[in-house]
Tab-separated table of C-alpha atoms in Angstrom:
chain	number	residue	atom	x	y	z
A	1	UNK	CA	-40.905	34.637	25.555
A	2	UNK	CA	-38.696	37.269	23.989
A	3	UNK	CA	-36.447	37.230	27.062
A	4	UNK	CA	-36.151	33.434	26.897
A	5	UNK	CA	-35.210	33.576	23.202
A	6	UNK	CA	-32.509	36.174	23.962
A	7	UNK	CA	-31.293	34.003	26.836
A	8	UNK	CA	-31.028	30.992	24.501
A	9	UNK	CA	-29.107	32.972	21.885
A	10	UNK	CA	-26.739	34.196	24.586
A	11	UNK	CA	-26.289	30.562	25.635
A	12	UNK	CA	-25.335	29.730	22.058
A	13	UNK	CA	-22.627	32.383	22.212
A	14	UNK	CA	-21.210	30.929	25.433
A	15	UNK	CA	-21.546	27.343	24.223
A	16	UNK	CA	-21.204	27.317	20.428
A	17	UNK	CA	-21.448	23.518	20.438
A	18	UNK	CA	-25.233	23.903	20.181
A	19	UNK	CA	-24.784	25.372	16.702
A	20	UNK	CA	-21.415	24.089	15.515
A	21	UNK	CA	-22.066	20.416	16.255
A	22	UNK	CA	-25.226	20.103	14.098
A	23	UNK	CA	-23.749	22.254	11.329
A	24	UNK	CA	-20.465	20.325	11.275
A	25	UNK	CA	-22.227	16.949	11.389
A	26	UNK	CA	-24.609	17.802	8.551
A	27	UNK	CA	-21.848	19.339	6.435
A	28	UNK	CA	-19.463	16.423	6.940
A	29	UNK	CA	-22.088	13.723	6.343
A	30	UNK	CA	-23.524	15.601	3.378
A	31	UNK	CA	-20.120	15.862	1.696
A	32	UNK	CA	-19.264	12.279	2.635
A	33	UNK	CA	-22.395	10.591	1.310
A	34	UNK	CA	-22.857	12.773	-1.753
A	35	UNK	CA	-19.254	12.212	-2.832
A	36	UNK	CA	-18.975	8.587	-1.678
A	37	UNK	CA	-21.907	7.683	-3.926
A	38	UNK	CA	-20.816	10.198	-6.539
A	39	UNK	CA	-20.685	7.574	-9.309
A	40	UNK	CA	-24.315	6.750	-8.718
A	41	UNK	CA	-23.853	3.004	-8.386
A	42	UNK	CA	-21.182	0.365	-7.910
A	43	UNK	CA	-18.748	0.273	-10.818
A	44	UNK	CA	-15.549	-1.478	-11.898
A	45	UNK	CA	-15.716	-4.355	-9.426
A	46	UNK	CA	-12.509	-6.447	-9.753
A	47	UNK	CA	-13.312	-9.952	-11.030
A	48	UNK	CA	-10.542	-12.548	-11.270
A	49	UNK	CA	-10.610	-14.677	-14.435
A	50	UNK	CA	-8.672	-17.914	-14.876
A	51	UNK	CA	-8.720	-18.856	-18.582
A	52	UNK	CA	-7.661	-22.482	-18.959
A	53	UNK	CA	-8.777	-22.698	-22.604
A	54	UNK	CA	-7.344	-19.498	-24.132
A	55	UNK	CA	-9.541	-19.837	-27.215
A	56	UNK	CA	-11.248	-17.182	-29.304
A	57	UNK	CA	-14.497	-17.895	-27.440
A	58	UNK	CA	-13.031	-17.404	-23.973
A	59	UNK	CA	-10.998	-14.368	-25.020
A	60	UNK	CA	-14.120	-12.743	-26.431
A	61	UNK	CA	-16.010	-13.567	-23.214
A	62	UNK	CA	-13.275	-11.898	-21.144
A	63	UNK	CA	-13.308	-8.793	-23.347
A	64	UNK	CA	-17.072	-8.518	-23.043
A	65	UNK	CA	-16.926	-8.993	-19.268
A	66	UNK	CA	-14.261	-6.311	-18.956
A	67	UNK	CA	-16.331	-3.922	-21.071
A	68	UNK	CA	-19.304	-4.043	-18.706
A	69	UNK	CA	-19.925	-1.140	-16.378
A	70	UNK	CA	-19.884	-3.286	-13.246
A	71	UNK	CA	-16.842	-5.438	-13.896
A	72	UNK	CA	-13.090	-5.023	-14.294
A	73	UNK	CA	-11.237	-8.202	-15.272
A	74	UNK	CA	-8.052	-9.184	-13.451
A	75	UNK	CA	-6.268	-12.086	-15.198
A	76	UNK	CA	-4.670	-14.904	-13.209
A	77	UNK	CA	-2.764	-17.917	-14.497
A	78	UNK	CA	-4.137	-20.379	-11.948
A	79	UNK	CA	-6.944	-20.777	-9.461
A	80	UNK	CA	-4.614	-20.679	-6.448
A	81	UNK	CA	-3.487	-17.123	-7.238
A	82	UNK	CA	-7.068	-15.968	-7.805
A	83	UNK	CA	-8.190	-17.565	-4.535
A	84	UNK	CA	-5.393	-15.852	-2.629
A	85	UNK	CA	-6.434	-12.515	-4.164
A	86	UNK	CA	-10.029	-13.090	-3.024
A	87	UNK	CA	-8.904	-13.954	0.491
A	88	UNK	CA	-6.918	-10.701	0.585
A	89	UNK	CA	-9.963	-8.721	-0.595
A	90	UNK	CA	-8.417	-7.737	-3.928
A	91	UNK	CA	-11.223	-9.263	-6.027
A	92	UNK	CA	-14.927	-9.793	-5.409
A	93	UNK	CA	-15.375	-12.911	-7.562
A	94	UNK	CA	-13.466	-15.610	-9.442
A	95	UNK	CA	-14.479	-16.949	-12.849
A	96	UNK	CA	-12.822	-20.188	-14.054
A	97	UNK	CA	-13.161	-21.028	-17.754
A	98	UNK	CA	-12.400	-24.767	-18.263
A	99	UNK	CA	-10.003	-26.417	-20.705
A	100	UNK	CA	-11.360	-27.328	-24.155
A	101	UNK	CA	-14.341	-25.068	-23.609
A	102	UNK	CA	-14.511	-23.974	-27.247
A	103	UNK	CA	-14.071	-27.523	-28.554
A	104	UNK	CA	-16.796	-28.805	-26.239
A	105	UNK	CA	-19.172	-26.119	-27.468
A	106	UNK	CA	-18.501	-26.976	-31.112
A	107	UNK	CA	-18.999	-30.676	-30.499
A	108	UNK	CA	-22.247	-30.211	-28.598
A	109	UNK	CA	-20.883	-31.165	-25.195
A	110	UNK	CA	-21.666	-29.026	-22.169
A	111	UNK	CA	-18.563	-27.359	-20.726
A	112	UNK	CA	-18.849	-26.344	-17.077
A	113	UNK	CA	-17.649	-22.830	-16.237
A	114	UNK	CA	-17.420	-22.031	-12.527
A	115	UNK	CA	-17.486	-18.791	-10.603
A	116	UNK	CA	-16.942	-18.117	-6.921
A	117	UNK	CA	-18.294	-15.127	-5.009
A	118	UNK	CA	-17.071	-13.301	-1.917
A	119	UNK	CA	-20.375	-12.517	-0.212
A	120	UNK	CA	-18.631	-11.304	2.922
A	121	UNK	CA	-18.959	-7.993	1.054
A	122	UNK	CA	-22.629	-8.353	0.227
A	123	UNK	CA	-23.057	-5.577	-2.345
A	124	UNK	CA	-19.853	-6.369	-4.203
A	125	UNK	CA	-20.515	-10.100	-4.200
A	126	UNK	CA	-24.128	-9.804	-5.381
A	127	UNK	CA	-23.240	-7.271	-8.070
A	128	UNK	CA	-20.449	-9.528	-9.346
A	129	UNK	CA	-22.864	-12.473	-9.346
A	130	UNK	CA	-25.359	-10.470	-11.380
A	131	UNK	CA	-22.678	-9.381	-13.834
A	132	UNK	CA	-21.226	-12.868	-14.351
A	133	UNK	CA	-24.636	-14.508	-14.663
A	134	UNK	CA	-25.703	-11.948	-17.270
A	135	UNK	CA	-22.537	-12.454	-19.293
A	136	UNK	CA	-22.822	-16.255	-19.211
A	137	UNK	CA	-26.461	-16.076	-20.330
A	138	UNK	CA	-25.488	-13.758	-23.185
A	139	UNK	CA	-22.668	-16.112	-24.167
A	140	UNK	CA	-25.051	-19.085	-24.182
A	141	UNK	CA	-27.429	-17.100	-26.370
A	142	UNK	CA	-24.621	-16.191	-28.758
A	143	UNK	CA	-23.571	-19.837	-29.122
A	144	UNK	CA	-27.154	-20.922	-29.749
A	145	UNK	CA	-27.597	-18.180	-32.322
A	146	UNK	CA	-24.511	-19.241	-34.293
A	147	UNK	CA	-25.590	-22.891	-34.156
A	148	UNK	CA	-29.061	-22.072	-35.475
A	149	UNK	CA	-27.610	-19.843	-38.188
A	150	UNK	CA	-25.453	-22.735	-39.320
A	151	UNK	CA	-28.630	-24.840	-39.510
A	152	UNK	CA	-30.178	-22.259	-41.867
A	153	UNK	CA	-32.900	-20.931	-39.531
A	154	UNK	CA	-34.231	-17.411	-40.272
A	155	UNK	CA	-33.189	-14.626	-37.908
A	156	UNK	CA	-36.677	-14.034	-36.529
A	157	UNK	CA	-37.083	-17.692	-35.622
A	158	UNK	CA	-33.636	-17.723	-34.017
A	159	UNK	CA	-34.411	-14.767	-31.754
A	160	UNK	CA	-37.832	-16.198	-30.895
A	161	UNK	CA	-36.193	-19.461	-29.825
A	162	UNK	CA	-33.399	-17.814	-27.830
A	163	UNK	CA	-35.579	-15.195	-26.126
A	164	UNK	CA	-39.252	-16.200	-26.404
A	165	UNK	CA	-40.368	-13.567	-23.881
A	166	UNK	CA	-39.122	-9.969	-23.938
A	167	UNK	CA	-39.021	-8.030	-20.680
A	168	UNK	CA	-39.851	-4.335	-20.568
A	169	UNK	CA	-38.399	-2.946	-17.327
A	170	UNK	CA	-39.485	0.390	-15.827
A	171	UNK	CA	-37.559	1.442	-12.709
A	172	UNK	CA	-39.953	3.986	-11.244
A	173	UNK	CA	-38.413	6.973	-9.496
A	174	UNK	CA	-34.790	5.949	-10.038
A	175	UNK	CA	-34.367	4.782	-13.645
A	176	UNK	CA	-30.550	4.832	-13.494
A	177	UNK	CA	-30.410	2.737	-10.285
A	178	UNK	CA	-28.501	5.565	-8.640
A	179	UNK	CA	-27.350	4.508	-5.165
A	180	UNK	CA	-26.859	8.151	-4.256
A	181	UNK	CA	-30.500	9.025	-4.911
A	182	UNK	CA	-31.655	5.827	-3.233
A	183	UNK	CA	-29.677	6.195	0.005
A	184	UNK	CA	-28.907	9.892	0.512
A	185	UNK	CA	-32.571	10.861	0.113
A	186	UNK	CA	-33.270	9.175	3.466
A	187	UNK	CA	-29.892	8.947	5.205
A	188	UNK	CA	-29.349	12.707	5.286
A	189	UNK	CA	-32.891	13.648	6.457
A	190	UNK	CA	-32.577	10.801	8.963
A	191	UNK	CA	-29.360	12.355	10.248
A	192	UNK	CA	-31.174	15.691	10.542
A	193	UNK	CA	-33.906	14.006	12.588
A	194	UNK	CA	-31.306	12.331	14.820
A	195	UNK	CA	-29.463	15.610	15.447
A	196	UNK	CA	-32.712	17.444	16.165
A	197	UNK	CA	-33.815	14.902	18.761
A	198	UNK	CA	-30.415	14.741	20.489
A	199	UNK	CA	-29.755	18.496	20.534
A	200	UNK	CA	-33.253	19.399	21.752
A	201	UNK	CA	-33.145	16.692	24.419
A	202	UNK	CA	-29.756	17.971	25.548
A	203	UNK	CA	-30.904	21.607	25.537
A	204	UNK	CA	-33.920	20.778	27.711
A	205	UNK	CA	-32.029	18.336	29.909
A	206	UNK	CA	-29.166	20.708	30.725
A	207	UNK	CA	-31.595	23.139	32.341
A	208	UNK	CA	-32.346	20.427	34.904
A	209	UNK	CA	-28.725	19.304	35.098
A	210	UNK	CA	-27.363	22.759	35.925
A	211	UNK	CA	-30.303	23.768	38.147
A	212	UNK	CA	-31.512	26.649	35.961
A	213	UNK	CA	-34.881	25.158	35.077
A	214	UNK	CA	-36.831	26.861	37.907
A	215	UNK	CA	-35.486	30.261	36.879
A	216	UNK	CA	-36.451	29.577	33.269
A	217	UNK	CA	-39.945	28.550	34.301
A	218	UNK	CA	-40.289	31.740	36.311
A	219	UNK	CA	-39.298	33.774	33.231
A	220	UNK	CA	-42.213	32.202	31.363
A	221	UNK	CA	-44.671	33.141	34.159
A	222	UNK	CA	-45.011	29.490	35.111
A	223	UNK	CA	-46.223	28.409	31.647
A	224	UNK	CA	-44.393	25.344	30.367
A	225	UNK	CA	-45.954	25.881	26.926
A	226	UNK	CA	-44.522	29.407	26.622
A	227	UNK	CA	-41.192	28.119	27.909
A	228	UNK	CA	-40.979	25.400	25.258
A	229	UNK	CA	-42.171	27.642	22.434
A	230	UNK	CA	-39.604	30.308	23.276
A	231	UNK	CA	-36.679	28.033	24.085
A	232	UNK	CA	-37.115	25.872	20.986
A	233	UNK	CA	-37.715	28.729	18.522
A	234	UNK	CA	-33.988	29.162	17.704
A	235	UNK	CA	-33.549	25.399	17.315
A	236	UNK	CA	-36.606	25.177	15.074
A	237	UNK	CA	-35.266	27.911	12.832
A	238	UNK	CA	-31.767	26.410	12.719
A	239	UNK	CA	-32.850	22.863	11.871
A	240	UNK	CA	-35.549	24.041	9.451
A	241	UNK	CA	-32.994	26.117	7.547
A	242	UNK	CA	-30.640	23.121	7.503
A	243	UNK	CA	-33.441	20.900	6.222
A	244	UNK	CA	-34.514	23.309	3.494
A	245	UNK	CA	-30.895	23.761	2.413
A	246	UNK	CA	-30.558	19.994	2.234
A	247	UNK	CA	-33.674	19.727	0.050
A	248	UNK	CA	-32.373	22.454	-2.261
A	249	UNK	CA	-29.027	20.660	-2.637
A	250	UNK	CA	-30.539	17.209	-3.251
A	251	UNK	CA	-33.067	18.320	-5.862
A	252	UNK	CA	-31.036	21.210	-7.225
A	253	UNK	CA	-27.307	20.678	-7.939
A	254	UNK	CA	-27.482	16.918	-7.273
A	255	UNK	CA	-30.470	16.503	-9.654
A	256	UNK	CA	-32.123	13.755	-7.647
A	257	UNK	CA	-35.403	12.539	-9.217
A	258	UNK	CA	-38.291	14.807	-8.229
A	259	UNK	CA	-41.620	14.325	-9.982
A	260	UNK	CA	-43.493	16.646	-7.604
A	261	UNK	CA	-42.857	20.003	-5.979
A	262	UNK	CA	-39.700	21.067	-4.156
A	263	UNK	CA	-41.884	23.294	-1.983
A	264	UNK	CA	-43.775	20.245	-0.750
A	265	UNK	CA	-40.485	18.560	0.181
A	266	UNK	CA	-39.475	21.674	2.145
A	267	UNK	CA	-42.785	21.452	3.978
A	268	UNK	CA	-42.054	17.787	4.643
A	269	UNK	CA	-38.642	18.453	6.184
A	270	UNK	CA	-39.943	21.329	8.340
A	271	UNK	CA	-42.776	19.146	9.651
A	272	UNK	CA	-40.252	16.394	10.385
A	273	UNK	CA	-38.116	18.863	12.385
A	274	UNK	CA	-41.131	19.960	14.441
A	275	UNK	CA	-42.180	16.351	15.007
A	276	UNK	CA	-38.628	15.449	16.082
A	277	UNK	CA	-38.665	18.278	18.615
A	278	UNK	CA	-41.974	17.023	20.002
A	279	UNK	CA	-40.432	13.550	20.182
A	280	UNK	CA	-37.506	14.937	22.187
A	281	UNK	CA	-39.857	16.798	24.557
A	282	UNK	CA	-41.650	13.531	25.342
A	283	UNK	CA	-38.355	11.792	26.094
A	284	UNK	CA	-37.161	14.528	28.474
A	285	UNK	CA	-40.550	14.699	30.192
A	286	UNK	CA	-40.580	10.952	30.783
A	287	UNK	CA	-36.865	10.782	31.702
A	288	UNK	CA	-35.942	14.176	33.190
A	289	UNK	CA	-32.266	13.254	33.613
A	290	UNK	CA	-29.973	14.778	30.995
A	291	UNK	CA	-27.712	11.762	30.541
A	292	UNK	CA	-30.575	9.283	30.215
A	293	UNK	CA	-32.595	11.541	27.933
A	294	UNK	CA	-29.688	12.042	25.522
A	295	UNK	CA	-28.791	8.334	25.491
A	296	UNK	CA	-32.373	7.256	24.807
A	297	UNK	CA	-32.704	9.970	22.153
A	298	UNK	CA	-29.607	8.703	20.358
A	299	UNK	CA	-30.758	5.091	20.549
A	300	UNK	CA	-34.254	5.775	19.235
A	301	UNK	CA	-32.980	8.200	16.611
A	302	UNK	CA	-30.658	5.555	15.177
A	303	UNK	CA	-33.378	2.898	15.350
A	304	UNK	CA	-35.523	5.109	13.116
A	305	UNK	CA	-33.208	4.388	10.155
A	306	UNK	CA	-34.006	0.664	10.300
A	307	UNK	CA	-37.745	1.142	10.815
A	308	UNK	CA	-38.316	3.838	8.218
A	309	UNK	CA	-38.768	1.184	5.529
A	310	UNK	CA	-36.349	2.433	2.886
A	311	UNK	CA	-34.017	-0.598	3.094
A	312	UNK	CA	-36.411	-3.414	4.034
A	313	UNK	CA	-40.136	-2.953	3.232
A	314	UNK	CA	-42.036	-2.434	6.452
A	315	UNK	CA	-44.688	-4.897	5.272
A	316	UNK	CA	-42.099	-7.684	5.488
A	317	UNK	CA	-41.268	-6.946	9.131
A	318	UNK	CA	-42.974	-8.550	12.152
A	319	UNK	CA	-46.151	-6.855	13.325
A	320	UNK	CA	-44.495	-5.414	16.432
A	321	UNK	CA	-41.965	-3.502	14.359
A	322	UNK	CA	-44.598	-2.312	11.890
A	323	UNK	CA	-46.459	-0.756	14.803
A	324	UNK	CA	-43.298	0.624	16.378
A	325	UNK	CA	-42.257	2.342	13.136
A	326	UNK	CA	-45.189	4.747	13.462
A	327	UNK	CA	-43.599	6.496	16.457
A	328	UNK	CA	-40.647	7.761	14.392
A	329	UNK	CA	-40.962	10.955	12.323
A	330	UNK	CA	-38.556	9.563	9.712
A	331	UNK	CA	-41.084	6.882	8.749
A	332	UNK	CA	-43.658	9.537	7.887
A	333	UNK	CA	-41.029	11.633	6.117
A	334	UNK	CA	-40.286	8.588	3.941
A	335	UNK	CA	-43.964	8.012	3.092
A	336	UNK	CA	-44.374	11.712	2.233
A	337	UNK	CA	-41.197	11.572	0.118
A	338	UNK	CA	-42.440	8.545	-1.861
A	339	UNK	CA	-45.767	10.176	-2.676
A	340	UNK	CA	-44.245	13.509	-3.697
A	341	UNK	CA	-40.955	12.700	-5.429
A	342	UNK	CA	-41.925	9.477	-7.189
A	343	UNK	CA	-45.680	9.640	-7.800
A	344	UNK	CA	-46.195	13.446	-7.647
A	345	UNK	CA	-49.554	12.764	-6.034
A	346	UNK	CA	-49.668	16.119	-4.231
A	347	UNK	CA	-51.755	16.747	-1.125
A	348	UNK	CA	-54.067	13.848	-1.987
A	349	UNK	CA	-51.151	11.454	-1.587
A	350	UNK	CA	-49.506	12.740	1.595
A	351	UNK	CA	-52.309	14.306	3.646
A	352	UNK	CA	-52.277	11.273	5.952
A	353	UNK	CA	-48.649	11.964	6.811
A	354	UNK	CA	-49.550	15.542	7.727
A	355	UNK	CA	-52.149	14.107	10.113
A	356	UNK	CA	-49.476	11.854	11.605
A	357	UNK	CA	-47.199	14.872	12.058
A	358	UNK	CA	-50.032	16.678	13.836
A	359	UNK	CA	-50.322	13.743	16.241
A	360	UNK	CA	-46.621	14.206	17.029
A	361	UNK	CA	-47.267	17.875	17.827
A	362	UNK	CA	-49.992	16.882	20.300
A	363	UNK	CA	-48.062	13.970	21.823
A	364	UNK	CA	-46.235	16.079	24.497
A	365	UNK	CA	-49.518	17.414	25.976
A	366	UNK	CA	-50.121	14.477	28.386
A	367	UNK	CA	-46.571	14.724	29.794
A	368	UNK	CA	-46.216	18.521	30.012
A	369	UNK	CA	-47.289	18.505	33.670
A	370	UNK	CA	-44.521	16.041	34.501
A	371	UNK	CA	-41.976	18.186	32.663
A	372	UNK	CA	-43.229	21.290	34.460
A	373	UNK	CA	-42.787	19.609	37.836
A	374	UNK	CA	-39.309	18.488	36.848
A	375	UNK	CA	-38.413	22.067	35.915
A	376	UNK	CA	-40.050	23.621	38.977
A	377	UNK	CA	-38.882	21.320	41.771
A	378	UNK	CA	-35.737	19.990	40.124
A	379	UNK	CA	-35.545	17.008	42.475
A	380	UNK	CA	-34.131	14.665	39.855
A	381	UNK	CA	-30.516	13.530	39.612
A	382	UNK	CA	-28.288	16.085	37.894
A	383	UNK	CA	-25.903	13.744	36.097
C-alpha cells in the first residue's frame, strides 16, 4: 500500500492536473459565488416609473419606492420609453401612475395604478413585484389613515381597521434572507462532491485506459481493497482538506449562520467526500471505460444539485425523484447541514445521515469483483 501511495504521488508530479484542476475549480467558484452574492440579497433593482399625475401624493410614492432596499427608481416621461427600456433589459418593472390620481383619491374614486413585470428574469421580476405590491399596500394604508383621521377616529381604532391582524415573521436559519448563505452553503459543497466523483472516476479509469491496471493490482498482492485504499488515500486527504477549509471559510470569515458545531460540519464534509469516492468506485466498476465513467460521473454529479432539495423541496417532487435523490451524497449532506446549522440538534438529529453515509461506504462491495476483473484482464475498450 505504501508503494501504491508513492506511485500515486509520483503520478501527481508528472500530471499536476490531478491536483491543480480541483484546487483551481474550488478557488475560482468559491471566489465567484462568495463575491457575486456579496451583498447578501438582490438590491437596487431598476424600476421605471411613469408619473402622469405629478402630484404630492405620487411624488411621495416615488420617493418612498426609491428609498427601499430592493428598488431604484428610473423616471420616464411616457410609457413608450419605459417599455423600450424594459425590452432592452435596462429595467425590471414599469409602474404607471395615472392622471388625476390625487384628485380621485380625495374625491373617493378609485384610481387605477398599473405595473408591468419582466419575468423573463425571474428573480428580478418577482422581487420588483414584491417591492411594488408592498409600496402600493402601504400607500393605500396611508390614504385610509388620513381619511379616518379627518373623520375624527382615534389612532388605535384607525390602526385596528387598517391592519386588523399583525404578522410576526421568524425566518429560521437565515433571518436576513441572505442569498449567499442560502445558495453557497450547498453550491460549493456540491461542487466539491462533483469534483471528487469526476477526479476519482478519472484516476481509476485511466489505469484501465493506459493498461497499467494489472501492474497496480499486482503491487497490491491481488487485493482490490488494498489497491483502492492506497490509491485513493491521497485523493481523500486532498478533498477532505479542501472541504474542511471550505467549512472554515463559510462559518468563519463569511459568518454564515451556524447554530451548531463547526466540528460536526467538518465531519459532514469528510463523510460526503468518502461517500462520493465510493460513488465513483461503483461507476467505474459498472462502466470500466474511462470516457464513459467520467461522462456518467459528471452527469450524475450535476443532477445531484437538483435532487438535493435545497431549491425545490423534495417532498414536492414525483415519487421517482424522491427515491432517486437518496443515491446522491449531496442530499444527505444537505439533511445533515439543516439539522446542525439551523436546529443545532446534534447527533440526535443527523445520526440517520451517518447511517446513509455508511451505506455508501458498503455500496462498492458487490461490484468489487467486477472491478478486479477489469483491472486484471483489462479487456475493455481503452478510449
